Amino acid sequence: MFCKLFILNIRRFFKNNKMMIMILLFSQIVSVVVSFMAYGMIMNTKRESESAGYSERFLDANSYHDVYLPLEKIKPSLYKLLKSYGNKVRSVVIDGYDKEENTTIWMHFTYRNGNIIVDDEWKKTILDSQPNRIGHLYTDDEFYSGKKVLVTNGGYDNVKKCYINGTEYEVVGHFYEEGYIGNASDKVVEVPFFSADDEMQIDAIGIQLATLPTVSEYNEFATEMLSLFDNQVYVYMPEKFSNDVKYMYKTYFIIAAIILGMSVINIGIVYGYILRTRTKYNAILSLCGAKKIQIVIINLLEIISMCLVSYGVSLLLFNNVIIPYGKDVFIYFTDIFDKYLYEDFLTIYLMAVIICALYNILKVLNKQTITFIRGGGRK
């Protein structure tokens, strides 16, 4: 009986109040979206301040002219840094050189869950942007097995094998498009990390993080590189945010706080309006034998159902429209928002709605009397 009454109540409400429902849904969608924006702006500002104002994510060290270290000596420092940064590492590039062959050597990879792995994002970028190629980019099996393979970019045309630091490598692909790893006239090769000999001479290391580096992260990288290369290295200092950018983020923070407060207030206003328009209907339910708790639950479930619809639409709008266009301004948006945060937001949103709704429902029900109905709706 209760379920039937609830379904009839929902159908009646949606049928007789279409315009009000549209207004309420629009209002709640706006509230949820601006709440997402407010939270995102606040957290983005917080992370920007924690990043020490650095505006770039790349940690880069280049040794001075003719200063090289064997890969074997590089590895302990590299592993130490990767372990420290963990899954915050987005990509790694190591630059080497073979003096005998006058060949630049590059290695690309990334780091996940304590392991060096193929950088799929980098591979996809190369494959999508380099249509003028012969052969293939090394496969995952070739990367992990340590097989002596490489990819060339100029300087090794029409060859199937070449020598790097005296070791024979099979050439599995030729990439000719300028911009891959040097100009077409350069002798440049891309070698899988596990295929490189320990004697390979290295002169540069770059680590790109998924988020902006903190002061401690930058200092750790700089200290390790200076010690490794015996101070014969230039460690790139990321550019800092200008004061104008810092003031802009402070303004965003203030605006976000105001918007978030208005969104919370909006919930109480909207659902208070719903209940004030239904005083007579609730009194009729009471006269027909409905218990007070049943009336409360019916109204509450109706409000929750509308909240779920508005939240779902808001989530789709924010995730597919706001984030793609806003991530260039708020650089941490893609890091801040994930499914777990959306679940937490839904829980908080429903709790706020339920508290506001219960307050208004009980307030209305406590004021209604039998004489309201007997008097034809007159107070």
mmCIF file of C-alpha atoms in Angstrom:
data_model
loop_
_atom_site.group_PDB
_atom_site.id
_atom_site.type_symbol
_atom_site.label_atom_id
_atom_site.label_comp_id
_atom_site.label_asym_id
_atom_site.label_seq_id
_atom_site.Cartn_x
_atom_site.Cartn_y
_atom_site.Cartn_z
ATOM 1 C CA MET A 1 0.000 0.000 0.000
ATOM 2 C CA PHE A 2 2.792 2.390 0.913
ATOM 3 C CA CYS A 3 4.715 1.716 -2.323
ATOM 4 C CA LYS A 4 1.571 2.224 -4.377
ATOM 5 C CA LEU A 5 0.875 5.503 -2.601
ATOM 6 C CA PHE A 6 4.447 6.649 -3.213
ATOM 7 C CA ILE A 7 4.279 5.831 -6.948
ATOM 8 C CA LEU A 8 0.935 7.606 -7.312
ATOM 9 C CA ASN A 9 2.337 10.592 -5.459
ATOM 10 C CA ILE A 10 5.380 10.789 -7.752
ATOM 11 C CA ARG A 11 3.242 10.492 -10.901
ATOM 12 C CA ARG A 12 0.849 13.151 -9.657
ATOM 13 C CA PHE A 13 3.657 15.512 -8.751
ATOM 14 C CA PHE A 14 5.461 15.171 -12.101
ATOM 15 C CA LYS A 15 2.213 15.437 -14.054
ATOM 16 C CA ASN A 16 0.790 18.516 -12.338
ATOM 17 C CA ASN A 17 3.984 20.481 -11.748
ATOM 18 C CA LYS A 18 6.016 20.157 -14.954
ATOM 19 C CA MET A 19 7.168 23.762 -15.065
ATOM 20 C CA MET A 20 8.128 23.803 -11.389
ATOM 21 C CA ILE A 21 10.013 20.531 -11.807
ATOM 22 C CA MET A 22 11.986 21.976 -14.718
ATOM 23 C CA ILE A 23 12.862 25.028 -12.635
ATOM 24 C CA LEU A 24 13.825 22.901 -9.638
ATOM 25 C CA LEU A 25 15.941 20.505 -11.697
ATOM 26 C CA PHE A 26 17.709 23.392 -13.415
ATOM 27 C CA SER A 27 18.308 25.052 -10.061
ATOM 28 C CA GLN A 28 19.783 21.905 -8.545
ATOM 29 C CA ILE A 29 21.936 21.119 -11.576
ATOM 30 C CA VAL A 30 23.416 24.604 -11.363
ATOM 31 C CA SER A 31 23.948 24.165 -7.614
ATOM 32 C CA VAL A 32 25.758 20.848 -8.017
ATOM 33 C CA VAL A 33 27.916 22.085 -10.907
ATOM 34 C CA VAL A 34 28.966 25.242 -9.068
ATOM 35 C CA SER A 35 29.652 23.142 -5.974
ATOM 36 C CA PHE A 36 31.995 20.984 -8.065
ATOM 37 C CA MET A 37 33.581 24.141 -9.435
ATOM 38 C CA ALA A 38 33.927 25.656 -5.977
ATOM 39 C CA TYR A 39 35.562 22.559 -4.542
ATOM 40 C CA GLY A 40 37.822 22.178 -7.572
ATOM 41 C CA MET A 41 38.926 25.817 -7.439
ATOM 42 C CA ILE A 42 39.645 25.630 -3.709
ATOM 43 C CA MET A 43 41.651 22.400 -4.014
ATOM 44 C CA ASN A 44 43.436 23.667 -7.121
ATOM 45 C CA THR A 45 44.474 26.793 -5.221
ATOM 46 C CA LYS A 46 45.650 24.658 -2.288
ATOM 47 C CA ARG A 47 47.787 22.461 -4.516
ATOM 48 C CA GLU A 48 49.195 25.460 -6.351
ATOM 49 C CA SER A 49 50.380 26.886 -3.038
ATOM 50 C CA GLU A 50 51.890 23.512 -2.089
ATOM 51 C CA SER A 51 53.762 23.410 -5.402
ATOM 52 C CA ALA A 52 55.859 26.390 -4.264
ATOM 53 C CA GLY A 53 54.625 28.380 -7.226
ATOM 54 C CA TYR A 54 56.342 26.277 -9.908
ATOM 55 C CA SER A 55 54.487 26.533 -13.211
ATOM 56 C CA GLU A 56 56.025 23.467 -14.909
ATOM 57 C CA ARG A 57 56.005 19.757 -14.109
ATOM 58 C CA PHE A 58 59.308 18.738 -15.711
ATOM 59 C CA LEU A 59 62.435 18.080 -13.631
ATOM 60 C CA ASP A 60 65.397 18.197 -15.985
ATOM 61 C CA ALA A 61 69.166 17.830 -15.571
ATOM 62 C CA ASN A 62 71.770 18.200 -18.357
ATOM 63 C CA SER A 63 75.464 17.599 -17.778
ATOM 64 C CA TYR A 64 78.077 20.065 -18.949
ATOM 65 C CA HIS A 65 79.769 19.610 -22.335
ATOM 66 C CA ASP A 66 81.571 16.256 -22.699
ATOM 67 C CA VAL A 67 80.533 15.116 -19.220
ATOM 68 C CA TYR A 68 79.016 11.623 -19.376
ATOM 69 C CA LEU A 69 78.257 8.864 -16.902
ATOM 70 C CA PRO A 70 77.650 5.176 -17.651
ATOM 71 C CA LEU A 71 74.042 4.044 -17.295
ATOM 72 C CA GLU A 72 75.140 1.607 -14.592
ATOM 73 C CA LYS A 73 76.122 4.535 -12.363
ATOM 74 C CA ILE A 74 72.937 6.452 -13.215
ATOM 75 C CA LYS A 75 70.529 3.670 -12.247
ATOM 76 C CA PRO A 76 70.789 3.803 -8.401
ATOM 77 C CA SER A 77 70.008 7.543 -8.324
ATOM 78 C CA LEU A 78 67.249 7.118 -10.896
ATOM 79 C CA TYR A 79 65.600 4.286 -8.951
ATOM 80 C CA LYS A 80 65.858 6.290 -5.736
ATOM 81 C CA LEU A 81 64.038 9.271 -7.273
ATOM 82 C CA LEU A 82 61.385 7.138 -8.961
ATOM 83 C CA LYS A 83 60.662 5.304 -5.713
ATOM 84 C CA SER A 84 60.352 8.631 -3.908
ATOM 85 C CA TYR A 85 57.973 10.155 -6.471
ATOM 86 C CA GLY A 86 55.998 6.921 -6.914
ATOM 87 C CA ASN A 87 52.947 6.992 -9.143
ATOM 88 C CA LYS A 88 53.250 10.754 -9.387
ATOM 89 C CA VAL A 89 55.749 10.087 -12.198
ATOM 90 C CA ARG A 90 54.160 10.690 -15.580
ATOM 91 C CA SER A 91 57.107 10.037 -17.895
ATOM 92 C CA VAL A 92 60.880 9.659 -17.871
ATOM 93 C CA VAL A 93 63.415 10.367 -20.613
ATOM 94 C CA ILE A 94 67.128 9.578 -20.549
ATOM 95 C CA ASP A 95 69.514 11.126 -23.058
ATOM 96 C CA GLY A 96 72.802 9.490 -24.030
ATOM 97 C CA TYR A 97 75.470 9.783 -26.688
ATOM 98 C CA ASP A 98 77.803 7.474 -28.623
ATOM 99 C CA LYS A 99 80.939 9.410 -29.573
ATOM 100 C CA GLU A 100 82.203 6.725 -31.949
ATOM 101 C CA GLU A 101 79.016 6.738 -34.018
ATOM 102 C CA ASN A 102 78.112 10.398 -33.371
ATOM 103 C CA THR A 103 74.663 9.201 -32.381
ATOM 104 C CA THR A 104 72.209 10.639 -29.871
ATOM 105 C CA ILE A 105 70.427 7.991 -27.797
ATOM 106 C CA TRP A 106 67.019 8.445 -26.194
ATOM 107 C CA MET A 107 65.059 6.198 -23.817
ATOM 108 C CA HIS A 108 61.417 6.823 -22.869
ATOM 109 C CA PHE A 109 59.490 5.000 -20.166
ATOM 110 C CA THR A 110 57.358 5.600 -17.077
ATOM 111 C CA TYR A 111 57.007 4.245 -13.530
ATOM 112 C CA ARG A 112 54.023 2.557 -11.889
ATOM 113 C CA ASN A 113 53.643 0.617 -8.653
ATOM 114 C CA GLY A 114 57.375 0.238 -8.143
ATOM 115 C CA ASN A 115 58.179 -0.862 -11.695
ATOM 116 C CA ILE A 116 59.598 0.725 -14.846
ATOM 117 C CA ILE A 117 57.075 0.153 -17.623
ATOM 118 C CA VAL A 118 56.341 1.150 -21.213
ATOM 119 C CA ASP A 119 55.132 4.734 -21.574
ATOM 120 C CA ASP A 120 51.934 3.972 -23.490
ATOM 121 C CA GLU A 121 50.936 7.633 -23.644
ATOM 122 C CA TRP A 122 54.242 8.554 -25.290
ATOM 123 C CA LYS A 123 54.039 5.599 -27.703
ATOM 124 C CA LYS A 124 50.517 6.537 -28.760
ATOM 125 C CA THR A 125 51.577 10.145 -29.362
ATOM 126 C CA ILE A 126 54.466 9.014 -31.551
ATOM 127 C CA LEU A 127 52.416 6.517 -33.538
ATOM 128 C CA ASP A 128 49.555 8.969 -34.083
ATOM 129 C CA SER A 129 51.798 11.860 -35.116
ATOM 130 C CA GLN A 130 54.390 10.050 -37.256
ATOM 131 C CA PRO A 131 52.718 8.615 -40.373
ATOM 132 C CA ASN A 132 55.958 8.583 -42.413
ATOM 133 C CA ARG A 133 57.636 5.539 -40.926
ATOM 134 C CA ILE A 134 58.992 2.161 -41.952
ATOM 135 C CA GLY A 135 58.741 -0.840 -39.644
ATOM 136 C CA HIS A 136 57.370 -0.474 -36.134
ATOM 137 C CA LEU A 137 58.034 1.095 -32.772
ATOM 138 C CA TYR A 138 59.412 -1.531 -30.411
ATOM 139 C CA THR A 139 56.733 -3.777 -28.919
ATOM 140 C CA ASP A 140 56.034 -4.305 -25.221
ATOM 141 C CA ASP A 141 57.679 -7.738 -25.408
ATOM 142 C CA GLU A 142 60.792 -6.196 -26.961
ATOM 143 C CA PHE A 143 60.826 -3.532 -24.229
ATOM 144 C CA TYR A 144 60.601 -5.904 -21.257
ATOM 145 C CA SER A 145 62.727 -8.745 -22.655
ATOM 146 C CA GLY A 146 65.822 -6.587 -23.097
ATOM 147 C CA LYS A 147 66.133 -7.632 -26.730
ATOM 148 C CA LYS A 148 68.708 -5.541 -28.597
ATOM 149 C CA VAL A 149 66.377 -3.506 -30.794
ATOM 150 C CA LEU A 150 66.026 0.186 -31.554
ATOM 151 C CA VAL A 151 64.194 2.717 -33.696
ATOM 152 C CA THR A 152 66.051 5.277 -35.808
ATOM 153 C CA ASN A 153 65.277 8.824 -36.808
ATOM 154 C CA GLY A 154 67.623 9.723 -39.633
ATOM 155 C CA GLY A 155 71.237 8.805 -40.215
ATOM 156 C CA TYR A 156 70.616 5.069 -40.485
ATOM 157 C CA ASP A 157 68.564 4.868 -43.671
ATOM 158 C CA ASN A 158 67.996 1.450 -45.209
ATOM 159 C CA VAL A 159 69.921 -0.463 -42.555
ATOM 160 C CA LYS A 160 68.688 -3.428 -40.565
ATOM 161 C CA LYS A 161 71.418 -3.379 -37.931
ATOM 162 C CA CYS A 162 73.643 -0.772 -36.309
ATOM 163 C CA TYR A 163 76.149 -0.545 -33.476
ATOM 164 C CA ILE A 164 75.746 1.553 -30.319
ATOM 165 C CA ASN A 165 78.716 1.576 -27.939
ATOM 166 C CA GLY A 166 80.022 -1.482 -29.741
ATOM 167 C CA THR A 167 76.828 -3.509 -29.246
ATOM 168 C CA GLU A 168 74.834 -4.703 -32.249
ATOM 169 C CA TYR A 169 71.166 -3.661 -32.348
ATOM 170 C CA GLU A 170 68.424 -4.703 -34.736
ATOM 171 C CA VAL A 171 66.690 -1.738 -36.363
ATOM 172 C CA VAL A 172 62.955 -2.480 -36.144
ATOM 173 C CA GLY A 173 61.692 0.895 -37.357
ATOM 174 C CA HIS A 174 62.646 4.122 -39.132
ATOM 175 C CA PHE A 175 60.871 7.355 -38.223
ATOM 176 C CA TYR A 176 61.530 10.296 -40.513
ATOM 177 C CA GLU A 177 59.142 12.991 -39.392
ATOM 178 C CA GLU A 178 60.972 15.970 -37.914
ATOM 179 C CA GLY A 179 60.153 16.422 -34.257
ATOM 180 C CA TYR A 180 60.272 12.757 -33.197
ATOM 181 C CA ILE A 181 63.753 12.718 -31.651
ATOM 182 C CA GLY A 182 65.766 15.308 -33.486
ATOM 183 C CA ASN A 183 65.972 16.517 -37.076
ATOM 184 C CA ALA A 184 65.993 14.181 -40.062
ATOM 185 C CA SER A 185 69.688 14.913 -40.677
ATOM 186 C CA ASP A 186 70.714 13.830 -37.165
ATOM 187 C CA LYS A 187 71.775 10.333 -36.201
ATOM 188 C CA VAL A 188 69.311 9.633 -33.425
ATOM 189 C CA VAL A 189 68.005 6.356 -32.019
ATOM 190 C CA GLU A 190 65.336 5.358 -29.512
ATOM 191 C CA VAL A 191 66.405 2.389 -27.365
ATOM 192 C CA PRO A 192 64.175 0.462 -24.913
ATOM 193 C CA PHE A 193 65.423 1.030 -21.361
ATOM 194 C CA PHE A 194 66.071 -2.646 -20.597
ATOM 195 C CA SER A 195 67.902 -3.090 -23.916
ATOM 196 C CA ALA A 196 70.531 -0.459 -23.110
ATOM 197 C CA ASP A 197 73.990 -1.621 -22.018
ATOM 198 C CA ASP A 198 75.236 -0.526 -18.606
ATOM 199 C CA GLU A 199 78.206 1.132 -20.325
ATOM 200 C CA MET A 200 75.994 3.441 -22.402
ATOM 201 C CA GLN A 201 77.066 7.055 -21.806
ATOM 202 C CA ILE A 202 74.342 9.301 -20.324
ATOM 203 C CA ASP A 203 74.325 13.103 -20.186
ATOM 204 C CA ALA A 204 70.728 14.069 -19.340
ATOM 205 C CA ILE A 205 67.807 12.872 -17.224
ATOM 206 C CA GLY A 206 64.271 14.239 -17.265
ATOM 207 C CA ILE A 207 61.320 13.282 -15.063
ATOM 208 C CA GLN A 208 57.876 14.669 -15.781
ATOM 209 C CA LEU A 209 55.458 14.601 -12.844
ATOM 210 C CA ALA A 210 51.685 14.352 -13.052
ATOM 211 C CA THR A 211 51.409 17.405 -10.791
ATOM 212 C CA LEU A 212 53.575 20.432 -10.168
ATOM 213 C CA PRO A 213 56.691 19.680 -8.083
ATOM 214 C CA THR A 214 56.835 20.740 -4.463
ATOM 215 C CA VAL A 215 59.911 22.449 -3.042
ATOM 216 C CA SER A 216 61.084 19.196 -1.431
ATOM 217 C CA GLU A 217 60.588 17.241 -4.672
ATOM 218 C CA TYR A 218 62.591 19.756 -6.689
ATOM 219 C CA ASN A 219 65.335 19.939 -4.045
ATOM 220 C CA GLU A 220 65.549 16.148 -3.884
ATOM 221 C CA PHE A 221 66.017 15.945 -7.658
ATOM 222 C CA ALA A 222 68.562 18.774 -7.757
ATOM 223 C CA THR A 223 70.585 17.364 -4.842
ATOM 224 C CA GLU A 224 70.680 13.886 -6.364
ATOM 225 C CA MET A 225 71.763 15.144 -9.798
ATOM 226 C CA LEU A 226 74.449 17.479 -8.449
ATOM 227 C CA SER A 227 75.876 14.677 -6.346
ATOM 228 C CA LEU A 228 75.684 12.164 -9.191
ATOM 229 C CA PHE A 229 77.457 14.366 -11.756
ATOM 230 C CA ASP A 230 79.821 15.906 -9.173
ATOM 231 C CA ASN A 231 78.296 19.372 -9.730
ATOM 232 C CA GLN A 232 79.079 19.167 -13.468
ATOM 233 C CA VAL A 233 75.415 19.455 -14.375
ATOM 234 C CA TYR A 234 72.784 22.086 -14.998
ATOM 235 C CA VAL A 235 69.526 21.412 -13.147
ATOM 236 C CA TYR A 236 66.676 23.288 -14.750
ATOM 237 C CA MET A 237 64.768 25.539 -12.344
ATOM 238 C CA PRO A 238 61.049 25.579 -13.222
ATOM 239 C CA GLU A 239 59.618 29.015 -13.847
ATOM 240 C CA LYS A 240 57.632 30.399 -10.929
ATOM 241 C CA PHE A 241 54.160 31.851 -11.134
ATOM 242 C CA SER A 242 53.987 35.600 -11.449
ATOM 243 C CA ASN A 243 52.317 37.648 -8.692
ATOM 244 C CA ASP A 244 49.411 38.342 -11.052
ATOM 245 C CA VAL A 245 48.718 34.607 -11.328
ATOM 246 C CA LYS A 246 48.894 34.202 -7.540
ATOM 247 C CA TYR A 247 46.416 37.070 -7.038
ATOM 248 C CA MET A 248 44.153 35.493 -9.644
ATOM 249 C CA TYR A 249 44.068 32.222 -7.698
ATOM 250 C CA LYS A 250 43.283 34.075 -4.459
ATOM 251 C CA THR A 251 40.348 35.722 -6.230
ATOM 252 C CA TYR A 252 39.188 32.291 -7.452
ATOM 253 C CA PHE A 253 39.322 31.040 -3.869
ATOM 254 C CA ILE A 254 37.095 33.860 -2.568
ATOM 255 C CA ILE A 255 34.599 33.457 -5.411
ATOM 256 C CA ALA A 256 34.540 29.670 -4.917
ATOM 257 C CA ALA A 257 33.788 30.015 -1.199
ATOM 258 C CA ILE A 258 30.885 32.410 -1.934
ATOM 259 C CA ILE A 259 29.457 30.106 -4.604
ATOM 260 C CA LEU A 260 29.684 27.075 -2.338
ATOM 261 C CA GLY A 261 27.832 28.897 0.444
ATOM 262 C CA MET A 262 25.094 30.058 -1.936
ATOM 263 C CA SER A 263 24.679 26.506 -3.255
ATOM 264 C CA VAL A 264 24.039 25.152 0.238
ATOM 265 C CA ILE A 265 21.512 27.915 0.977
ATOM 266 C CA ASN A 266 19.793 27.195 -2.342
ATOM 267 C CA ILE A 267 18.998 23.635 -1.255
ATOM 268 C CA GLY A 268 17.005 24.860 1.748
ATOM 269 C CA ILE A 269 15.138 27.523 -0.253
ATOM 270 C CA VAL A 270 14.175 25.182 -3.095
ATOM 271 C CA TYR A 271 12.866 22.346 -0.953
ATOM 272 C CA GLY A 272 11.133 24.722 1.418
ATOM 273 C CA TYR A 273 9.203 26.039 -1.590
ATOM 274 C CA ILE A 274 8.199 22.517 -2.645
ATOM 275 C CA LEU A 275 6.685 21.727 0.711
ATOM 276 C CA ARG A 276 4.865 25.038 1.125
ATOM 277 C CA THR A 277 2.981 24.339 -2.114
ATOM 278 C CA ARG A 278 1.875 20.913 -0.849
ATOM 279 C CA THR A 279 0.425 21.698 2.574
ATOM 280 C CA LYS A 280 -3.141 20.912 1.496
ATOM 281 C CA TYR A 281 -2.153 17.626 -0.159
ATOM 282 C CA ASN A 282 -0.296 16.449 2.939
ATOM 283 C CA ALA A 283 -3.320 17.274 5.090
ATOM 284 C CA ILE A 284 -5.531 15.169 2.787
ATOM 285 C CA LEU A 285 -3.153 12.221 3.166
ATOM 286 C CA SER A 286 -3.380 12.617 6.934
ATOM 287 C CA LEU A 287 -7.207 12.637 6.864
ATOM 288 C CA CYS A 288 -7.183 9.498 4.701
ATOM 289 C CA GLY A 289 -5.297 7.596 7.378
ATOM 290 C CA ALA A 290 -1.675 8.107 6.415
ATOM 291 C CA LYS A 291 0.626 8.212 9.400
ATOM 292 C CA LYS A 292 2.940 11.144 9.937
ATOM 293 C CA ILE A 293 6.033 9.001 9.360
ATOM 294 C CA GLN A 294 4.574 7.781 6.051
ATOM 295 C CA ILE A 295 3.946 11.332 4.857
ATOM 296 C CA VAL A 296 7.483 12.293 5.823
ATOM 297 C CA ILE A 297 8.973 9.324 3.942
ATOM 298 C CA ILE A 298 6.824 9.941 0.835
ATOM 299 C CA ASN A 299 7.922 13.568 0.598
ATOM 300 C CA LEU A 300 11.517 12.664 1.403
ATOM 301 C CA LEU A 301 11.745 9.939 -1.259
ATOM 302 C CA GLU A 302 10.262 12.308 -3.805
ATOM 303 C CA ILE A 303 12.943 14.887 -3.056
ATOM 304 C CA ILE A 304 15.729 12.267 -3.097
ATOM 305 C CA SER A 305 14.600 10.966 -6.500
ATOM 306 C CA MET A 306 14.806 14.484 -7.920
ATOM 307 C CA CYS A 307 18.245 14.917 -6.345
ATOM 308 C CA LEU A 308 19.562 11.749 -7.962
ATOM 309 C CA VAL A 309 18.364 12.885 -11.387
ATOM 310 C CA SER A 310 19.854 16.359 -11.001
ATOM 311 C CA TYR A 311 23.130 14.929 -9.652
ATOM 312 C CA GLY A 312 23.452 12.507 -12.571
ATOM 313 C CA VAL A 313 22.916 15.251 -15.144
ATOM 314 C CA SER A 314 25.310 17.549 -13.274
ATOM 315 C CA LEU A 315 27.994 14.862 -13.221
ATOM 316 C CA LEU A 316 27.754 14.285 -16.970
ATOM 317 C CA LEU A 317 27.836 18.026 -17.663
ATOM 318 C CA PHE A 318 30.799 18.692 -15.392
ATOM 319 C CA ASN A 319 32.861 15.678 -16.439
ATOM 320 C CA ASN A 320 32.337 16.077 -20.187
ATOM 321 C CA VAL A 321 32.125 19.856 -20.608
ATOM 322 C CA ILE A 322 33.590 21.772 -17.666
ATOM 323 C CA ILE A 323 36.719 19.693 -17.008
ATOM 324 C CA PRO A 324 37.913 19.438 -20.652
ATOM 325 C CA TYR A 325 37.680 23.227 -21.060
ATOM 326 C CA GLY A 326 38.726 24.178 -17.537
ATOM 327 C CA LYS A 327 41.842 22.023 -17.117
ATOM 328 C CA ASP A 328 43.986 24.531 -19.031
ATOM 329 C CA VAL A 329 43.192 27.197 -16.427
ATOM 330 C CA PHE A 330 42.893 24.942 -13.370
ATOM 331 C CA ILE A 331 45.736 22.533 -14.039
ATOM 332 C CA TYR A 332 44.898 20.119 -11.188
ATOM 333 C CA PHE A 333 41.260 19.495 -12.174
ATOM 334 C CA THR A 334 42.022 16.142 -13.817
ATOM 335 C CA ASP A 335 43.928 15.043 -10.697
ATOM 336 C CA ILE A 336 41.319 16.241 -8.199
ATOM 337 C CA PHE A 337 38.151 14.690 -9.610
ATOM 338 C CA ASP A 338 37.730 10.908 -9.714
ATOM 339 C CA LYS A 339 34.906 8.435 -9.097
ATOM 340 C CA TYR A 340 35.637 8.258 -5.360
ATOM 341 C CA LEU A 341 35.329 12.014 -4.985
ATOM 342 C CA TYR A 342 32.054 11.978 -6.928
ATOM 343 C CA GLU A 343 30.728 9.272 -4.582
ATOM 344 C CA ASP A 344 31.730 11.331 -1.553
ATOM 345 C CA PHE A 345 30.087 14.395 -3.080
ATOM 346 C CA LEU A 346 26.864 12.450 -3.663
ATOM 347 C CA THR A 347 26.837 11.265 -0.048
ATOM 348 C CA ILE A 348 27.380 14.785 1.299
ATOM 349 C CA TYR A 349 24.848 16.223 -1.155
ATOM 350 C CA LEU A 350 22.144 13.727 -0.146
ATOM 351 C CA MET A 351 22.837 14.249 3.555
ATOM 352 C CA ALA A 352 22.506 18.025 3.160
ATOM 353 C CA VAL A 353 19.294 17.613 1.168
ATOM 354 C CA ILE A 354 17.802 15.125 3.644
ATOM 355 C CA ILE A 355 18.571 17.373 6.632
ATOM 356 C CA CYS A 356 17.082 20.454 4.933
ATOM 357 C CA ALA A 357 14.091 18.483 3.666
ATOM 358 C CA LEU A 358 13.349 16.875 7.042
ATOM 359 C CA TYR A 359 13.448 20.263 8.738
ATOM 360 C CA ASN A 360 10.981 21.738 6.243
ATOM 361 C CA ILE A 361 8.725 18.661 6.169
ATOM 362 C CA LEU A 362 8.376 18.485 9.940
ATOM 363 C CA LYS A 363 7.877 22.239 10.128
ATOM 364 C CA VAL A 364 5.005 22.080 7.625
ATOM 365 C CA LEU A 365 3.371 18.989 9.129
ATOM 366 C CA ASN A 366 3.423 20.426 12.639
ATOM 367 C CA LYS A 367 1.536 23.524 11.475
ATOM 368 C CA GLN A 368 -1.207 21.825 9.494
ATOM 369 C CA THR A 369 -4.563 21.150 11.164
ATOM 370 C CA ILE A 370 -7.760 19.375 10.281
ATOM 371 C CA THR A 371 -9.591 22.693 10.088
ATOM 372 C CA PHE A 372 -7.383 23.662 7.130
ATOM 373 C CA ILE A 373 -9.134 21.022 5.009
ATOM 374 C CA ARG A 374 -12.605 21.500 6.525
ATOM 375 C CA GLY A 375 -12.422 25.184 5.773
ATOM 376 C CA GLY A 376 -11.860 24.568 2.094
ATOM 377 C CA GLY A 377 -8.190 25.405 2.253
ATOM 378 C CA ARG A 378 -8.671 28.699 4.190
ATOM 379 C CA LYS A 379 -6.327 29.429 7.094
#
